[in-house]
Every structure is written in structure tokens, then in C-alpha cells.
Amino acid sequence: MAAPKLTVSSLTSKFQATIPREVRDRLQLKAGDKVRFILTEQGEVVLKKATPLDVAYLSAVETTLTEWNSPEDEEAFSGL
């Protein structure tokens, strides 16, 4: 098995990053596509292309999570 290839991107002051071309090509991403981040138990983050079903599910669930969407919650959990 070949060693994984390392690709790097820098964060801007607004915590934005450019997705490297090789990653965009591998995930078949184009401008306007949505991506999802999967947080694993091992502390890794996996980036995947979001499907329409992912977006629909997140939109449906989002309205049920308003009890944790206050300025106090943002402040309390901002460092996580």
C-alpha cells in the first residue's frame, strides 16, 4: 500500500481554507457544492462531499437544535 499523499492548506483570519485541487478532483467538487465534516472517535476529521440527502437531513434536524443556539452557548463552547 502506498503512503498517503500530504496536501496542505492555510487558514485565513476568518478560518477559511482553500480545498487543494487534488482533493477537489478526488471528491469531484465544484463551486457551490456542499461538504461535510465527520469527526471520528480517534480524533480525526474526514471531509466528504455532501449529498442532497445529507443537506435535507441537516436542514430538518437544524430546527430541533435551537435550544443550544444562544450567545451564551456560543461563548461556552467556542473553545471546543
Short mmCIF file of C-alpha atoms in Angstrom, two decimals:
data_model
loop_
_atom_site.label_atom_id
_atom_site.label_comp_id
_atom_site.label_asym_id
_atom_site.label_seq_id
_atom_site.Cartn_x
_atom_site.Cartn_y
_atom_site.Cartn_z
CA MET A 1 0.00 0.00 0.00
CA ALA A 2 1.38 3.40 -0.96
CA ALA A 3 1.88 6.05 1.68
CA PRO A 4 -0.86 8.70 1.76
CA LYS A 5 -0.06 11.93 -0.05
CA LEU A 6 0.10 15.03 2.14
CA THR A 7 -1.70 18.15 0.97
CA VAL A 8 -1.74 21.35 3.00
CA SER A 9 -3.86 24.50 3.02
CA SER A 10 -3.60 27.59 5.23
CA LEU A 11 -6.40 29.13 7.27
CA THR A 12 -7.33 32.75 6.72
CA SER A 13 -8.14 35.13 9.57
CA LYS A 14 -11.80 34.10 9.08
CA PHE A 15 -10.86 30.40 9.46
CA GLN A 16 -11.45 29.68 5.78
CA ALA A 17 -9.23 27.35 3.76
CA THR A 18 -8.88 26.55 0.08
CA ILE A 19 -9.51 22.89 -0.69
CA PRO A 20 -6.47 21.75 -2.71
CA ARG A 21 -7.06 20.80 -6.36
CA GLU A 22 -6.18 17.13 -5.79
CA VAL A 23 -8.82 16.91 -3.04
CA ARG A 24 -11.43 18.74 -5.15
CA ASP A 25 -10.71 16.39 -8.05
CA ARG A 26 -10.87 13.28 -5.86
CA LEU A 27 -14.21 14.35 -4.34
CA GLN A 28 -15.49 15.72 -7.67
CA LEU A 29 -16.21 19.07 -6.04
CA LYS A 30 -17.23 22.16 -7.95
CA ALA A 31 -18.12 25.70 -6.88
CA GLY A 32 -21.31 25.76 -4.83
CA ASP A 33 -21.07 22.13 -3.67
CA LYS A 34 -21.56 21.38 0.00
CA VAL A 35 -19.07 19.38 2.05
CA ARG A 36 -19.49 17.59 5.34
CA PHE A 37 -17.03 17.01 8.15
CA ILE A 38 -17.08 13.71 10.03
CA LEU A 39 -15.45 13.76 13.47
CA THR A 40 -14.13 10.29 14.36
CA GLU A 41 -13.67 8.74 17.79
CA GLN A 42 -9.91 8.67 17.07
CA GLY A 43 -9.81 12.49 16.82
CA GLU A 44 -9.58 12.64 13.03
CA VAL A 45 -11.73 14.76 10.74
CA VAL A 46 -12.90 13.30 7.43
CA LEU A 47 -14.03 15.60 4.60
CA LYS A 48 -16.67 14.25 2.20
CA LYS A 49 -18.89 15.71 -0.48
CA ALA A 50 -22.37 16.27 0.94
CA THR A 51 -25.19 14.65 -0.96
CA PRO A 52 -28.66 16.20 -1.34
CA LEU A 53 -29.86 13.71 1.29
CA ASP A 54 -27.20 14.96 3.74
CA VAL A 55 -28.30 18.56 3.21
CA ALA A 56 -32.00 17.69 3.58
CA TYR A 57 -31.33 15.76 6.80
CA LEU A 58 -29.25 18.54 8.32
CA SER A 59 -31.88 21.12 7.40
CA ALA A 60 -34.58 19.03 9.08
CA VAL A 61 -32.54 18.43 12.24
CA GLU A 62 -31.30 22.02 12.50
CA THR A 63 -34.71 23.33 13.58
CA THR A 64 -34.76 20.89 16.53
CA LEU A 65 -31.46 22.18 17.93
CA THR A 66 -32.42 25.79 18.65
CA GLU A 67 -32.25 25.26 22.41
CA TRP A 68 -28.43 25.17 22.07
CA ASN A 69 -28.18 28.18 19.78
CA SER A 70 -27.84 31.13 22.13
CA PRO A 71 -25.00 33.66 22.51
CA GLU A 72 -24.25 32.07 25.90
CA ASP A 73 -23.86 28.65 24.28
CA GLU A 74 -21.60 30.10 21.59
CA GLU A 75 -19.39 31.62 24.27
CA ALA A 76 -19.37 28.48 26.43
CA PHE A 77 -18.49 26.12 23.58
CA SER A 78 -16.36 28.40 21.39
CA GLY A 79 -13.11 26.78 22.51
CA LEU A 80 -14.09 23.20 21.69
#
